[in-house]
XYZ file of N, CA and C in Angstrom:
870
model
N -55.116 -40.527 29.091
C -55.217 -39.115 28.944
C -55.103 -38.420 30.305
N -54.461 -37.288 30.239
C -54.157 -36.598 31.459
C -55.419 -35.927 32.044
N -55.429 -35.909 33.409
C -56.550 -35.282 34.082
C -56.415 -33.732 33.886
N -57.453 -33.178 33.124
C -57.342 -31.680 32.875
C -57.186 -30.853 34.113
N -57.820 -31.324 35.171
C -57.736 -30.506 36.412
C -56.337 -30.347 36.901
N -55.452 -31.416 36.504
C -54.127 -31.327 36.980
C -53.137 -30.383 36.212
N -53.548 -30.093 34.972
C -52.819 -29.350 34.018
C -52.536 -27.967 34.561
N -51.235 -27.577 34.641
C -50.825 -26.316 35.120
C -50.493 -26.231 36.682
N -50.943 -27.424 37.291
C -50.650 -27.339 38.751
C -49.356 -28.233 38.980
N -48.307 -27.956 38.341
C -47.164 -28.765 38.448
C -46.399 -28.478 39.788
N -46.072 -29.573 40.500
C -45.168 -29.417 41.588
C -44.337 -30.669 41.595
N -43.075 -30.570 42.155
C -42.145 -31.595 41.981
C -42.517 -32.933 42.841
N -42.907 -32.775 44.114
C -43.268 -34.035 44.754
C -44.266 -34.948 44.200
N -45.454 -34.496 43.638
C -46.461 -35.322 43.054
C -45.693 -35.952 41.757
N -44.951 -35.191 41.002
C -44.282 -35.756 39.854
C -43.393 -36.956 40.227
N -42.688 -36.756 41.312
C -41.710 -37.858 41.648
C -42.572 -39.050 42.072
N -43.725 -38.880 42.605
C -44.549 -40.041 43.097
C -45.127 -40.723 41.793
N -45.116 -40.122 40.648
C -45.711 -40.786 39.530
C -44.579 -41.440 38.649
N -43.427 -41.545 39.203
C -42.300 -42.033 38.341
C -41.965 -43.509 38.544
N -43.102 -44.313 38.997
C -42.827 -45.677 39.213
C -42.434 -46.477 38.029
N -42.953 -46.060 36.833
C -42.529 -46.786 35.552
C -41.252 -46.415 34.978
N -40.495 -45.485 35.543
C -39.299 -44.932 34.910
C -38.092 -45.868 35.386
N -37.368 -46.458 34.522
C -36.312 -47.231 34.964
C -35.193 -46.466 35.726
N -34.667 -47.135 36.681
C -33.634 -46.441 37.609
C -32.368 -46.170 36.625
N -32.110 -47.062 35.753
C -30.901 -46.929 34.928
C -31.046 -45.672 34.031
N -32.246 -45.353 33.636
C -32.452 -44.184 32.806
C -32.193 -42.892 33.558
N -32.718 -42.920 34.813
C -32.462 -41.765 35.660
C -31.004 -41.536 36.018
N -30.338 -42.686 36.336
C -28.943 -42.657 36.694
C -28.133 -42.175 35.504
N -28.484 -42.570 34.363
C -27.751 -42.223 33.058
C -27.940 -40.781 32.706
N -29.101 -40.267 33.018
C -29.383 -38.803 32.735
C -28.656 -37.962 33.752
N -28.571 -38.368 35.006
C -27.691 -37.675 36.010
C -26.314 -37.729 35.631
N -25.790 -38.810 35.072
C -24.439 -38.990 34.728
C -24.144 -38.035 33.487
N -25.060 -37.921 32.542
C -24.902 -37.126 31.333
C -24.716 -35.649 31.812
N -25.563 -35.271 32.696
C -25.555 -33.834 33.233
C -24.274 -33.544 33.900
N -23.837 -34.551 34.693
C -22.563 -34.332 35.453
C -21.417 -34.178 34.538
N -21.422 -35.113 33.484
C -20.312 -35.108 32.563
C -20.275 -33.804 31.751
N -21.507 -33.351 31.406
C -21.559 -32.130 30.541
C -21.074 -30.910 31.418
N -21.291 -30.854 32.654
C -20.778 -29.817 33.573
C -19.311 -29.960 33.723
N -18.781 -31.246 33.941
C -17.376 -31.403 34.073
C -16.633 -30.872 32.786
N -17.092 -31.302 31.654
C -16.410 -30.747 30.447
C -16.537 -29.239 30.308
N -17.698 -28.746 30.678
C -17.913 -27.310 30.526
C -16.913 -26.442 31.536
N -16.793 -26.953 32.697
C -15.876 -26.334 33.635
C -14.551 -26.479 33.205
N -14.154 -27.601 32.703
C -12.789 -27.802 32.264
C -12.497 -26.812 31.077
N -13.442 -26.699 30.079
C -13.185 -25.702 28.990
C -13.157 -24.345 29.508
N -14.056 -24.036 30.451
C -13.972 -22.615 30.979
C -12.762 -22.282 31.619
N -12.251 -23.173 32.496
C -11.050 -22.852 33.264
C -9.782 -22.979 32.550
N -9.793 -23.694 31.355
C -8.558 -23.923 30.623
C -8.388 -23.030 29.398
N -9.504 -22.571 28.770
C -9.358 -21.912 27.526
C -8.904 -20.429 27.818
N -8.099 -19.920 26.936
C -7.626 -18.521 27.081
C -8.174 -17.540 25.997
N -9.268 -18.065 25.319
C -9.917 -17.276 24.294
C -11.371 -17.205 24.603
N -11.870 -16.262 25.480
C -13.223 -16.283 25.714
C -14.084 -15.932 24.527
N -15.233 -16.487 24.339
C -15.972 -16.261 23.129
C -17.228 -15.366 23.497
N -16.910 -14.099 23.454
C -17.997 -13.156 23.753
C -17.953 -11.959 22.739
N -18.914 -10.974 22.884
C -18.929 -9.879 22.003
C -18.402 -8.724 22.611
N -18.940 -8.241 23.778
C -18.484 -6.938 24.320
C -17.174 -7.066 25.061
N -16.515 -6.002 25.316
C -15.203 -6.006 25.802
C -15.125 -5.219 27.070
N -14.163 -5.536 27.838
C -13.923 -4.722 29.107
C -13.412 -3.336 28.831
N -13.749 -2.453 29.725
C -13.144 -1.093 29.539
C -11.678 -1.028 29.971
N -11.008 0.070 29.666
C -9.630 0.313 30.051
C -8.787 -0.793 29.416
N -9.044 -1.158 28.195
C -8.159 -2.157 27.453
C -7.276 -1.363 26.400
N -7.110 -0.086 26.570
C -6.419 0.632 25.542
C -4.942 0.160 25.388
N -4.350 -0.224 26.434
C -2.882 -0.569 26.445
C -2.668 -2.081 26.039
N -3.655 -2.802 25.770
C -3.513 -4.232 25.459
C -3.759 -4.349 23.976
N -2.822 -4.944 23.215
C -3.006 -5.054 21.796
C -2.855 -6.536 21.394
N -3.284 -6.780 20.124
C -3.108 -8.074 19.517
C -4.103 -9.080 20.023
N -3.763 -10.407 19.850
C -4.624 -11.487 20.069
C -4.719 -11.599 21.594
N -3.887 -11.284 22.405
C -3.981 -11.353 23.947
C -4.985 -10.367 24.352
N -4.943 -9.188 23.835
C -5.902 -8.221 24.254
C -7.350 -8.554 23.767
N -7.535 -9.148 22.634
C -8.822 -9.596 22.112
C -9.419 -10.682 23.157
N -8.451 -11.588 23.515
C -8.981 -12.648 24.396
C -9.362 -12.083 25.721
N -8.505 -11.193 26.332
C -8.864 -10.724 27.602
C -10.075 -9.822 27.554
N -10.387 -9.233 26.435
C -11.646 -8.445 26.321
C -12.819 -9.191 25.973
N -12.788 -10.484 25.830
C -13.929 -11.322 25.501
C -14.381 -11.253 24.091
N -13.464 -10.947 23.126
C -13.642 -10.896 21.729
C -13.225 -12.205 21.180
N -14.081 -12.748 20.260
C -13.600 -14.008 19.545
C -12.345 -13.726 18.676
N -11.231 -14.272 18.988
C -10.082 -13.992 18.322
C -9.763 -14.902 17.121
N -10.567 -15.983 16.955
C -10.380 -16.883 15.857
C -11.249 -16.417 14.622
N -10.795 -16.540 13.477
C -11.464 -16.131 12.318
C -12.621 -17.076 11.888
N -13.462 -16.544 10.993
C -14.482 -17.402 10.434
C -13.856 -18.569 9.722
N -14.468 -19.803 10.089
C -14.003 -21.102 9.381
C -14.945 -22.122 9.822
N -15.078 -23.133 8.964
C -15.913 -24.259 9.247
C -15.356 -25.010 10.478
N -14.031 -25.196 10.573
C -13.414 -25.848 11.783
C -13.743 -25.141 12.974
N -13.533 -23.760 12.993
C -13.798 -22.992 14.265
C -15.254 -22.988 14.644
N -16.115 -23.022 13.523
C -17.592 -23.145 13.881
C -17.922 -24.412 14.526
N -17.276 -25.592 13.955
C -17.554 -26.844 14.549
C -17.137 -26.945 16.024
N -15.960 -26.363 16.357
C -15.476 -26.369 17.705
C -16.402 -25.500 18.586
N -16.819 -24.425 18.127
C -17.752 -23.494 18.842
C -19.012 -24.287 19.204
N -19.642 -24.926 18.122
C -20.850 -25.636 18.258
C -20.756 -26.842 19.193
N -19.670 -27.476 19.210
C -19.441 -28.659 20.145
C -19.364 -28.086 21.604
N -18.617 -27.005 21.831
C -18.524 -26.402 23.174
C -19.934 -25.852 23.528
N -20.572 -25.202 22.664
C -21.918 -24.612 22.973
C -22.826 -25.729 23.390
N -22.964 -26.836 22.617
C -23.972 -27.821 22.803
C -23.669 -28.515 24.145
N -22.454 -28.788 24.547
C -22.132 -29.426 25.791
C -22.585 -28.462 26.934
N -22.254 -27.199 26.770
C -22.672 -26.121 27.787
C -24.127 -26.126 27.837
N -24.824 -26.159 26.838
C -26.394 -26.090 26.959
C -26.876 -27.418 27.618
N -26.304 -28.580 27.330
C -26.763 -29.700 28.039
C -26.517 -29.535 29.503
N -25.319 -28.949 29.884
C -25.062 -28.780 31.368
C -26.058 -27.853 31.969
N -26.399 -26.734 31.267
C -27.166 -25.688 31.907
C -28.686 -25.961 31.865
N -29.126 -26.637 30.788
C -30.575 -26.711 30.521
C -31.100 -28.093 31.022
N -30.375 -29.216 31.034
C -30.993 -30.472 31.342
C -31.483 -30.481 32.832
N -30.778 -29.856 33.805
C -31.394 -29.903 35.137
C -32.817 -29.274 35.110
N -33.067 -28.303 34.502
C -34.539 -27.712 34.475
C -35.422 -28.483 33.564
N -34.944 -29.260 32.683
C -35.741 -30.153 31.779
C -36.036 -31.467 32.373
N -35.419 -31.845 33.453
C -35.610 -33.205 34.131
C -37.009 -33.569 34.383
N -37.879 -32.689 34.925
C -39.308 -33.082 35.235
C -39.941 -33.400 33.954
N -39.758 -32.639 32.816
C -40.392 -33.009 31.546
C -39.887 -34.282 30.990
N -38.705 -34.643 31.095
C -38.033 -35.900 30.682
C -38.618 -37.017 31.483
N -38.761 -36.752 32.885
C -39.269 -37.862 33.674
C -40.770 -38.053 33.303
N -41.561 -36.992 32.977
C -42.904 -37.231 32.685
C -43.047 -37.979 31.367
N -42.229 -37.618 30.455
C -42.224 -38.314 29.105
C -41.979 -39.810 29.346
N -40.941 -40.172 30.082
C -40.539 -41.548 30.346
C -41.735 -42.163 31.119
N -42.389 -41.559 31.969
C -43.425 -42.217 32.774
C -44.649 -42.469 31.854
N -44.905 -41.491 30.968
C -46.053 -41.705 30.059
C -45.682 -42.801 29.040
N -44.467 -42.866 28.624
C -43.994 -43.942 27.736
C -44.140 -45.271 28.349
N -43.902 -45.369 29.612
C -43.921 -46.621 30.240
C -45.368 -47.179 30.387
N -46.331 -46.323 30.400
C -47.772 -46.789 30.353
C -48.230 -47.307 29.031
N -47.510 -46.887 27.900
C -47.911 -47.242 26.597
C -47.165 -48.559 26.120
N -45.928 -48.714 26.454
C -45.116 -49.836 26.019
C -43.984 -50.026 26.981
N -43.360 -51.163 26.925
C -42.210 -51.468 27.860
C -40.907 -50.730 27.433
N -40.717 -50.509 26.111
C -39.554 -49.734 25.741
C -39.612 -48.261 26.201
N -38.784 -47.888 27.191
C -38.864 -46.589 27.678
C -37.605 -45.814 27.303
N -36.444 -46.491 27.490
C -35.122 -45.854 27.362
C -34.903 -45.235 26.034
N -35.185 -45.956 24.975
C -34.763 -45.487 23.645
C -35.529 -44.237 23.206
N -36.986 -44.299 23.318
C -37.740 -43.128 22.989
C -37.472 -41.881 23.891
N -37.095 -42.199 25.119
C -36.812 -41.064 26.075
C -35.529 -40.358 25.526
N -34.519 -41.138 25.223
C -33.246 -40.502 24.834
C -33.451 -39.849 23.402
N -34.314 -40.320 22.536
C -34.642 -39.671 21.334
C -35.267 -38.243 21.706
N -36.221 -38.307 22.732
C -36.848 -37.044 23.108
C -35.802 -36.112 23.614
N -34.847 -36.520 24.426
C -33.685 -35.683 24.944
C -32.937 -35.193 23.751
N -32.708 -36.085 22.881
C -31.834 -35.619 21.701
C -32.541 -34.494 20.856
N -33.760 -34.663 20.657
C -34.536 -33.614 19.968
C -34.504 -32.163 20.721
N -34.491 -32.325 21.996
C -34.469 -31.118 22.860
C -33.002 -30.451 22.716
N -32.021 -31.342 22.892
C -30.679 -30.752 22.617
C -30.433 -30.250 21.239
N -30.984 -30.892 20.278
C -30.792 -30.429 18.855
C -31.230 -28.966 18.619
N -32.378 -28.605 19.366
C -32.756 -27.255 19.196
C -31.729 -26.292 19.668
N -31.235 -26.576 20.891
C -30.154 -25.638 21.509
C -28.931 -25.759 20.687
N -28.559 -26.900 20.074
C -27.372 -26.915 19.256
C -27.629 -26.132 17.944
N -28.829 -26.152 17.465
C -29.178 -25.329 16.223
C -29.063 -23.875 16.513
N -29.448 -23.445 17.730
C -29.294 -22.042 18.137
C -27.778 -21.627 18.183
N -26.916 -22.666 18.266
C -25.468 -22.322 18.421
C -24.990 -21.724 17.062
N -25.563 -22.170 15.983
C -25.176 -21.543 14.649
C -25.381 -20.167 14.611
N -26.561 -19.677 15.150
C -26.814 -18.211 15.188
C -25.920 -17.562 16.152
N -25.694 -18.143 17.333
C -24.839 -17.640 18.261
C -23.370 -17.359 17.755
N -22.869 -18.411 16.984
C -21.595 -18.289 16.371
C -21.480 -17.108 15.376
N -22.562 -16.881 14.595
C -22.556 -15.812 13.655
C -22.564 -14.521 14.432
N -23.399 -14.384 15.504
C -23.410 -13.180 16.290
C -22.119 -12.800 16.926
N -21.488 -13.824 17.461
C -20.296 -13.627 18.068
C -19.166 -13.104 17.103
N -19.159 -13.729 15.984
C -18.186 -13.321 14.970
C -18.473 -11.944 14.389
N -19.800 -11.635 14.128
C -20.167 -10.393 13.557
C -19.849 -9.269 14.579
N -20.311 -9.539 15.850
C -20.093 -8.585 16.873
C -18.610 -8.338 17.202
N -17.770 -9.360 17.050
C -16.339 -9.185 17.202
C -15.781 -8.393 16.141
N -16.261 -8.695 14.908
C -15.766 -7.906 13.706
C -15.996 -6.450 13.932
N -17.269 -6.114 14.317
C -17.667 -4.668 14.509
C -16.875 -4.093 15.591
N -16.659 -4.787 16.743
C -15.877 -4.338 17.855
C -14.487 -3.973 17.444
N -13.867 -4.842 16.649
C -12.499 -4.629 16.243
C -12.271 -3.460 15.236
N -13.460 -3.070 14.672
C -13.365 -1.939 13.733
C -13.173 -0.621 14.416
N -13.421 -0.632 15.728
C -13.231 0.650 16.525
C -11.798 0.529 17.186
N -11.250 1.694 17.551
C -9.993 1.706 18.295
C -10.307 1.490 19.763
N -9.324 1.084 20.571
C -9.674 0.741 22.021
C -10.401 1.674 22.786
N -10.153 3.062 22.717
C -10.959 4.051 23.473
C -12.423 3.902 22.999
N -12.703 3.831 21.769
C -14.045 3.695 21.223
C -14.685 2.481 21.818
N -14.021 1.326 21.720
C -14.513 0.105 22.327
C -14.975 0.237 23.827
N -14.123 0.908 24.575
C -14.347 1.163 25.885
C -15.578 1.970 26.201
N -15.957 2.843 25.220
C -17.137 3.684 25.397
C -18.442 2.964 24.952
N -18.259 2.123 23.875
C -19.492 1.458 23.304
C -19.773 0.156 24.014
N -18.811 -0.524 24.576
C -19.002 -1.897 25.127
C -20.061 -1.672 26.390
N -19.897 -0.821 27.281
C -21.012 -0.712 28.279
C -22.373 -0.454 27.726
N -22.483 0.312 26.695
C -23.804 0.550 26.162
C -24.370 -0.697 25.456
N -23.491 -1.488 24.831
C -23.985 -2.764 24.209
C -24.421 -3.710 25.220
N -23.647 -3.956 26.310
C -23.957 -4.978 27.231
C -25.266 -4.437 28.054
N -25.230 -3.101 28.419
C -26.368 -2.526 29.055
C -27.778 -2.730 28.323
N -27.700 -2.451 26.954
C -28.853 -2.643 26.182
C -29.278 -4.124 26.144
N -28.294 -4.987 26.006
C -28.630 -6.443 26.070
C -29.314 -6.843 27.367
N -28.743 -6.387 28.456
C -29.395 -6.613 29.806
C -30.792 -6.078 29.872
N -31.012 -4.881 29.450
C -32.303 -4.291 29.490
C -33.291 -4.856 28.630
N -32.868 -5.331 27.448
C -33.703 -6.157 26.535
C -34.104 -7.445 27.107
N -33.223 -8.072 27.800
C -33.562 -9.345 28.374
C -34.517 -9.116 29.535
N -34.363 -8.047 30.305
C -35.272 -7.706 31.337
C -36.689 -7.455 30.817
N -36.797 -6.672 29.725
C -38.085 -6.379 29.205
C -38.824 -7.652 28.659
N -37.990 -8.563 28.050
C -38.550 -9.766 27.554
C -39.307 -10.630 28.645
N -38.799 -10.442 29.880
C -39.447 -11.262 30.905
C -40.852 -10.904 31.189
N -41.412 -9.677 30.550
C -42.761 -9.337 30.841
C -43.607 -9.459 29.575
N -43.056 -10.129 28.521
C -43.845 -10.232 27.249
C -44.772 -11.502 27.238
N -45.723 -11.456 26.313
C -46.597 -12.628 26.277
C -45.810 -13.774 25.820
N -44.940 -13.666 24.956
C -44.174 -14.796 24.346
C -43.421 -15.568 25.465
N -42.844 -14.771 26.329
C -42.079 -15.381 27.508
C -43.129 -16.149 28.379
N -44.306 -15.563 28.666
C -45.212 -16.192 29.566
C -45.674 -17.545 28.952
N -46.065 -17.563 27.617
C -46.593 -18.677 27.033
C -45.568 -19.754 26.974
N -44.380 -19.437 26.566
C -43.267 -20.487 26.466
C -42.950 -21.019 27.884
N -42.966 -20.172 28.870
C -42.617 -20.654 30.245
C -43.744 -21.519 30.775
N -45.000 -21.162 30.356
C -46.119 -21.932 30.797
C -45.956 -23.421 30.333
N -45.567 -23.538 28.991
C -45.447 -24.909 28.538
C -44.240 -25.592 29.262
N -43.230 -24.934 29.606
C -42.067 -25.484 30.239
C -42.407 -25.937 31.706
N -43.295 -25.167 32.332
C -43.721 -25.435 33.764
C -44.718 -26.459 33.888
N -45.329 -26.908 32.803
C -46.468 -27.851 32.919
C -46.253 -28.982 32.062
N -45.360 -29.953 32.608
C -45.018 -31.196 31.711
C -46.271 -32.005 31.472
N -47.242 -32.154 32.370
C -48.406 -32.929 32.163
C -49.321 -32.345 31.066
N -49.419 -31.042 31.071
C -50.172 -30.315 29.969
C -49.491 -30.527 28.660
N -48.098 -30.498 28.587
C -47.399 -30.640 27.339
C -47.633 -32.097 26.810
N -47.534 -33.124 27.771
C -47.750 -34.539 27.291
C -49.242 -34.644 26.779
N -50.227 -34.066 27.449
C -51.628 -34.266 27.041
C -51.867 -33.620 25.666
N -51.165 -32.557 25.369
C -51.468 -31.737 24.234
C -50.665 -32.186 22.966
N -49.404 -32.588 23.292
C -48.458 -32.900 22.157
C -47.947 -34.284 22.079
N -48.563 -35.216 22.722
C -48.095 -36.586 22.555
C -48.118 -37.179 21.163
N -47.048 -37.831 20.817
C -46.959 -38.483 19.483
C -46.307 -39.871 19.792
N -46.886 -40.869 19.262
C -46.314 -42.270 19.419
C -45.023 -42.503 18.606
N -44.290 -43.477 18.969
C -43.181 -43.932 18.126
C -41.950 -43.098 18.345
N -40.812 -43.553 17.672
C -39.549 -42.889 17.897
C -39.587 -41.558 17.171
N -40.195 -41.446 15.964
C -40.274 -40.169 15.275
C -41.143 -39.140 16.091
N -42.190 -39.770 16.716
C -43.028 -38.913 17.535
C -42.231 -38.344 18.855
N -41.407 -39.231 19.339
C -40.501 -38.714 20.467
C -39.644 -37.615 20.045
N -39.023 -37.831 18.790
C -38.075 -36.669 18.351
C -38.887 -35.414 18.097
N -40.147 -35.541 17.536
C -40.985 -34.296 17.251
C -41.245 -33.627 18.609
N -41.639 -34.472 19.648
C -41.973 -33.880 20.934
C -40.776 -33.188 21.508
N -39.587 -33.843 21.344
C -38.361 -33.225 21.905
C -37.957 -31.941 21.218
N -38.194 -31.902 19.908
C -37.930 -30.677 19.190
C -38.928 -29.581 19.668
N -40.198 -29.917 19.767
C -41.198 -28.978 20.135
C -40.924 -28.374 21.482
N -40.541 -29.284 22.421
C -40.301 -28.802 23.819
C -39.088 -27.928 23.825
N -38.075 -28.236 23.023
C -36.879 -27.521 22.939
C -37.271 -26.125 22.430
N -38.138 -26.046 21.423
C -38.478 -24.742 20.914
C -39.091 -23.809 21.914
N -40.082 -24.459 22.726
C -40.634 -23.617 23.819
C -39.630 -23.256 24.870
N -38.575 -24.027 25.103
C -37.601 -23.811 26.090
C -36.727 -22.599 25.444
N -36.392 -22.663 24.195
C -35.619 -21.656 23.556
C -36.390 -20.279 23.580
N -37.711 -20.371 23.327
C -38.462 -19.199 23.332
C -38.546 -18.590 24.725
N -38.528 -19.411 25.733
C -38.555 -18.972 27.127
C -37.145 -18.363 27.501
N -36.108 -18.782 27.123
C -34.829 -18.536 27.621
C -33.786 -17.763 26.788
N -34.225 -17.536 25.478
C -33.188 -17.018 24.550
C -32.602 -15.597 25.004
N -33.507 -14.780 25.579
C -33.124 -13.461 25.985
C -32.087 -13.494 27.071
N -32.200 -14.449 27.970
C -31.313 -14.685 29.071
C -29.943 -15.045 28.480
N -29.956 -15.879 27.549
C -28.640 -16.358 26.974
C -28.048 -15.314 26.008
N -28.813 -14.445 25.560
C -28.295 -13.268 24.839
C -27.352 -12.472 25.736
N -27.609 -12.430 27.096
C -26.677 -11.802 27.991
C -25.441 -12.503 28.113
N -25.500 -13.912 28.073
C -24.287 -14.641 28.151
C -23.475 -14.437 26.902
N -24.046 -14.421 25.795
C -23.399 -14.128 24.463
C -22.656 -12.764 24.569
N -23.338 -11.785 25.061
C -22.709 -10.484 25.088
C -21.588 -10.367 26.085
N -21.732 -11.087 27.241
C -20.811 -10.851 28.345
C -19.668 -11.822 28.246
N -19.779 -12.881 27.412
C -18.682 -13.818 27.324
C -19.325 -15.316 27.496
N -19.282 -16.053 26.352
C -19.917 -17.378 26.322
C -19.357 -18.358 27.413
N -18.120 -18.254 27.716
C -17.499 -19.095 28.707
C -17.264 -18.450 29.998
N -18.220 -17.432 30.399
C -18.099 -16.794 31.658
C -18.767 -17.741 32.737
N -18.016 -18.259 33.572
C -18.541 -19.254 34.541
C -19.487 -18.673 35.520
N -19.293 -17.347 35.998
C -20.245 -16.766 36.839
C -21.554 -16.573 36.230
N -21.602 -16.114 34.956
C -22.896 -16.061 34.227
C -23.592 -17.330 34.008
N -22.801 -18.342 33.643
C -23.303 -19.652 33.465
C -23.994 -20.235 34.657
N -23.365 -20.030 35.755
C -24.046 -20.567 37.083
C -25.204 -19.818 37.398
N -25.191 -18.378 37.267
C -26.266 -17.617 37.601
C -27.458 -17.899 36.724
N -27.284 -18.031 35.394
C -28.358 -18.272 34.480
C -28.988 -19.695 34.674
N -28.128 -20.710 34.966
C -28.614 -21.978 35.280
C -29.536 -21.986 36.439
N -29.204 -21.215 37.446
C -30.015 -21.113 38.664
C -31.300 -20.384 38.261
N -31.255 -19.297 37.559
C -32.475 -18.540 37.158
C -33.401 -19.447 36.422
N -32.853 -20.107 35.328
C -33.777 -21.044 34.525
C -34.327 -22.129 35.435
N -33.608 -22.647 36.447
C -34.168 -23.729 37.289
C -35.244 -23.260 38.125
N -35.106 -22.070 38.676
C -36.041 -21.525 39.629
C -37.397 -21.209 38.814
N -37.177 -20.539 37.703
C -38.360 -20.056 36.888
C -39.168 -21.267 36.469
N -38.618 -22.373 36.076
C -39.333 -23.504 35.566
C -39.825 -24.483 36.558
N -39.157 -24.612 37.669
C -39.473 -25.655 38.562
C -40.036 -25.255 39.915
N -39.746 -24.112 40.393
C -40.286 -23.740 41.813
C -41.731 -23.168 41.638
N -42.519 -23.434 42.710
C -43.927 -22.961 42.722
C -44.056 -21.497 42.440
N -43.195 -20.679 42.944
C -43.274 -19.251 42.755
C -42.404 -18.652 41.604
N -42.272 -19.568 40.566
C -41.433 -19.205 39.433
C -41.974 -17.979 38.741
N -43.285 -17.682 38.682
C -43.784 -16.616 37.885
C -43.387 -15.305 38.663
N -43.514 -15.298 39.956
C -43.015 -14.084 40.674
C -41.594 -13.857 40.416
N -40.839 -14.910 40.492
C -39.356 -14.881 40.240
C -39.081 -14.299 38.914
N -39.869 -14.680 37.854
C -39.731 -14.291 36.510
C -39.705 -12.637 36.532
N -40.789 -12.086 37.209
C -40.865 -10.673 37.213
C -39.678 -10.054 37.975
N -39.317 -10.701 38.969
C -38.099 -10.123 39.796
C -36.894 -10.086 39.001
N -36.635 -11.123 38.211
C -35.408 -11.273 37.331
C -35.560 -10.128 36.300
N -36.760 -9.927 35.719
C -36.933 -8.852 34.759
C -36.490 -7.424 35.269
N -37.011 -7.136 36.438
C -36.662 -5.827 37.022
C -35.236 -5.850 37.331
N -34.554 -6.872 37.825
C -33.203 -6.797 38.135
C -32.336 -6.615 36.902
N -32.667 -7.237 35.838
C -31.982 -7.134 34.553
C -32.079 -5.647 34.028
N -33.266 -5.132 34.123
C -33.501 -3.784 33.715
C -32.661 -2.845 34.424
N -32.725 -2.892 35.834
C -31.872 -1.991 36.637
C -30.380 -2.132 36.366
N -29.904 -3.476 36.274
C -28.506 -3.690 36.008
C -28.091 -3.139 34.573
N -28.974 -3.276 33.629
C -28.712 -2.779 32.351
C -28.598 -1.290 32.215
N -29.466 -0.575 32.926
C -29.356 0.851 32.992
C -28.105 1.347 33.748
N -27.716 0.632 34.887
C -26.636 0.965 35.595
C -25.252 0.680 34.731
N -25.205 -0.418 33.962
C -24.090 -0.695 33.194
C -23.925 0.299 32.069
N -25.087 0.572 31.325
C -25.090 1.444 30.162
C -24.644 2.926 30.544
N -25.046 3.403 31.808
C -24.804 4.669 32.267
C -23.380 4.823 32.841
N -22.701 3.652 33.035
C -21.318 3.668 33.577
C -21.374 3.721 35.139
N -22.615 3.555 35.721
C -22.623 3.605 37.249
C -21.958 2.441 37.806
N -21.951 1.178 37.156
C -21.202 0.051 37.545
C -20.451 -0.480 36.484
N -19.369 -1.185 36.695
C -18.562 -1.821 35.657
C -19.338 -2.970 35.068
N -18.945 -3.363 33.842
C -19.686 -4.530 33.209
C -19.328 -5.813 34.100
N -20.400 -6.434 34.568
C -20.178 -7.501 35.561
C -19.728 -8.842 34.955
N -18.826 -9.533 35.527
C -18.396 -10.865 35.239
C -18.229 -11.088 33.789
N -17.326 -10.295 33.073
C -17.212 -10.290 31.682
C -16.844 -11.582 31.138
N -15.752 -12.238 31.505
C -15.292 -13.457 30.910
C -14.600 -14.264 31.964
N -15.029 -14.212 33.238
C -14.248 -15.027 34.230
C -15.320 -15.747 35.039
């Protein structure tokens, strides 16, 4: 059982010192998985010509057809099971790339705790990771629906109307994400993400089914912590490399660094200010789909 005095006082160096029972192969394979996910994500981002976002750039009045939709960040593909499957595959790989670095301390803590209970560490740990990724994959269903619905609504307007409404839509999304940074739900979910030892002490379940349940639960806390940030990504363009890198850094700092709570408020204020600036037209919509 975990020492209650240690709960909530998470820092990376003590955690690393407690990893004696974690197989080196497991750590190496986790690093390889993360690197592979980023490689695939970067390849998809740099090679695809149809950004999957909702809002559109201004001044697109002279661009028509599928090319204009792609440049504007609108999903140009129609509703279909095949397109949904492709979207979910791309989304899941992207989530693995962006979220696994911040989840590493929790994964290490699970593996370390598992090693104290039985010799088999790798299989339950990968089941835990699979449960975590399943939550984000499941969120992809909702994201796909939102992208398609948002794109259908956007295409119901003529180009000048889209140019007027797009900054308001993205500005509102940015501001809403900023406000969420100050909510109790954000604080509670972030607290669980920042305290791997507390999570293990409170939610431990034995066996492979238990590992899956723990992974799903931790994934839900992570989703509750970060969904508003990723709403910005959905609005600005799901394959926007600049937003992906920025949000990966934000999530990593919030969850892992000692001053993550202060950083949480700073991000909230920055998103609010940026949202107001974008909605008012003071600045152009940033990093739409590039």
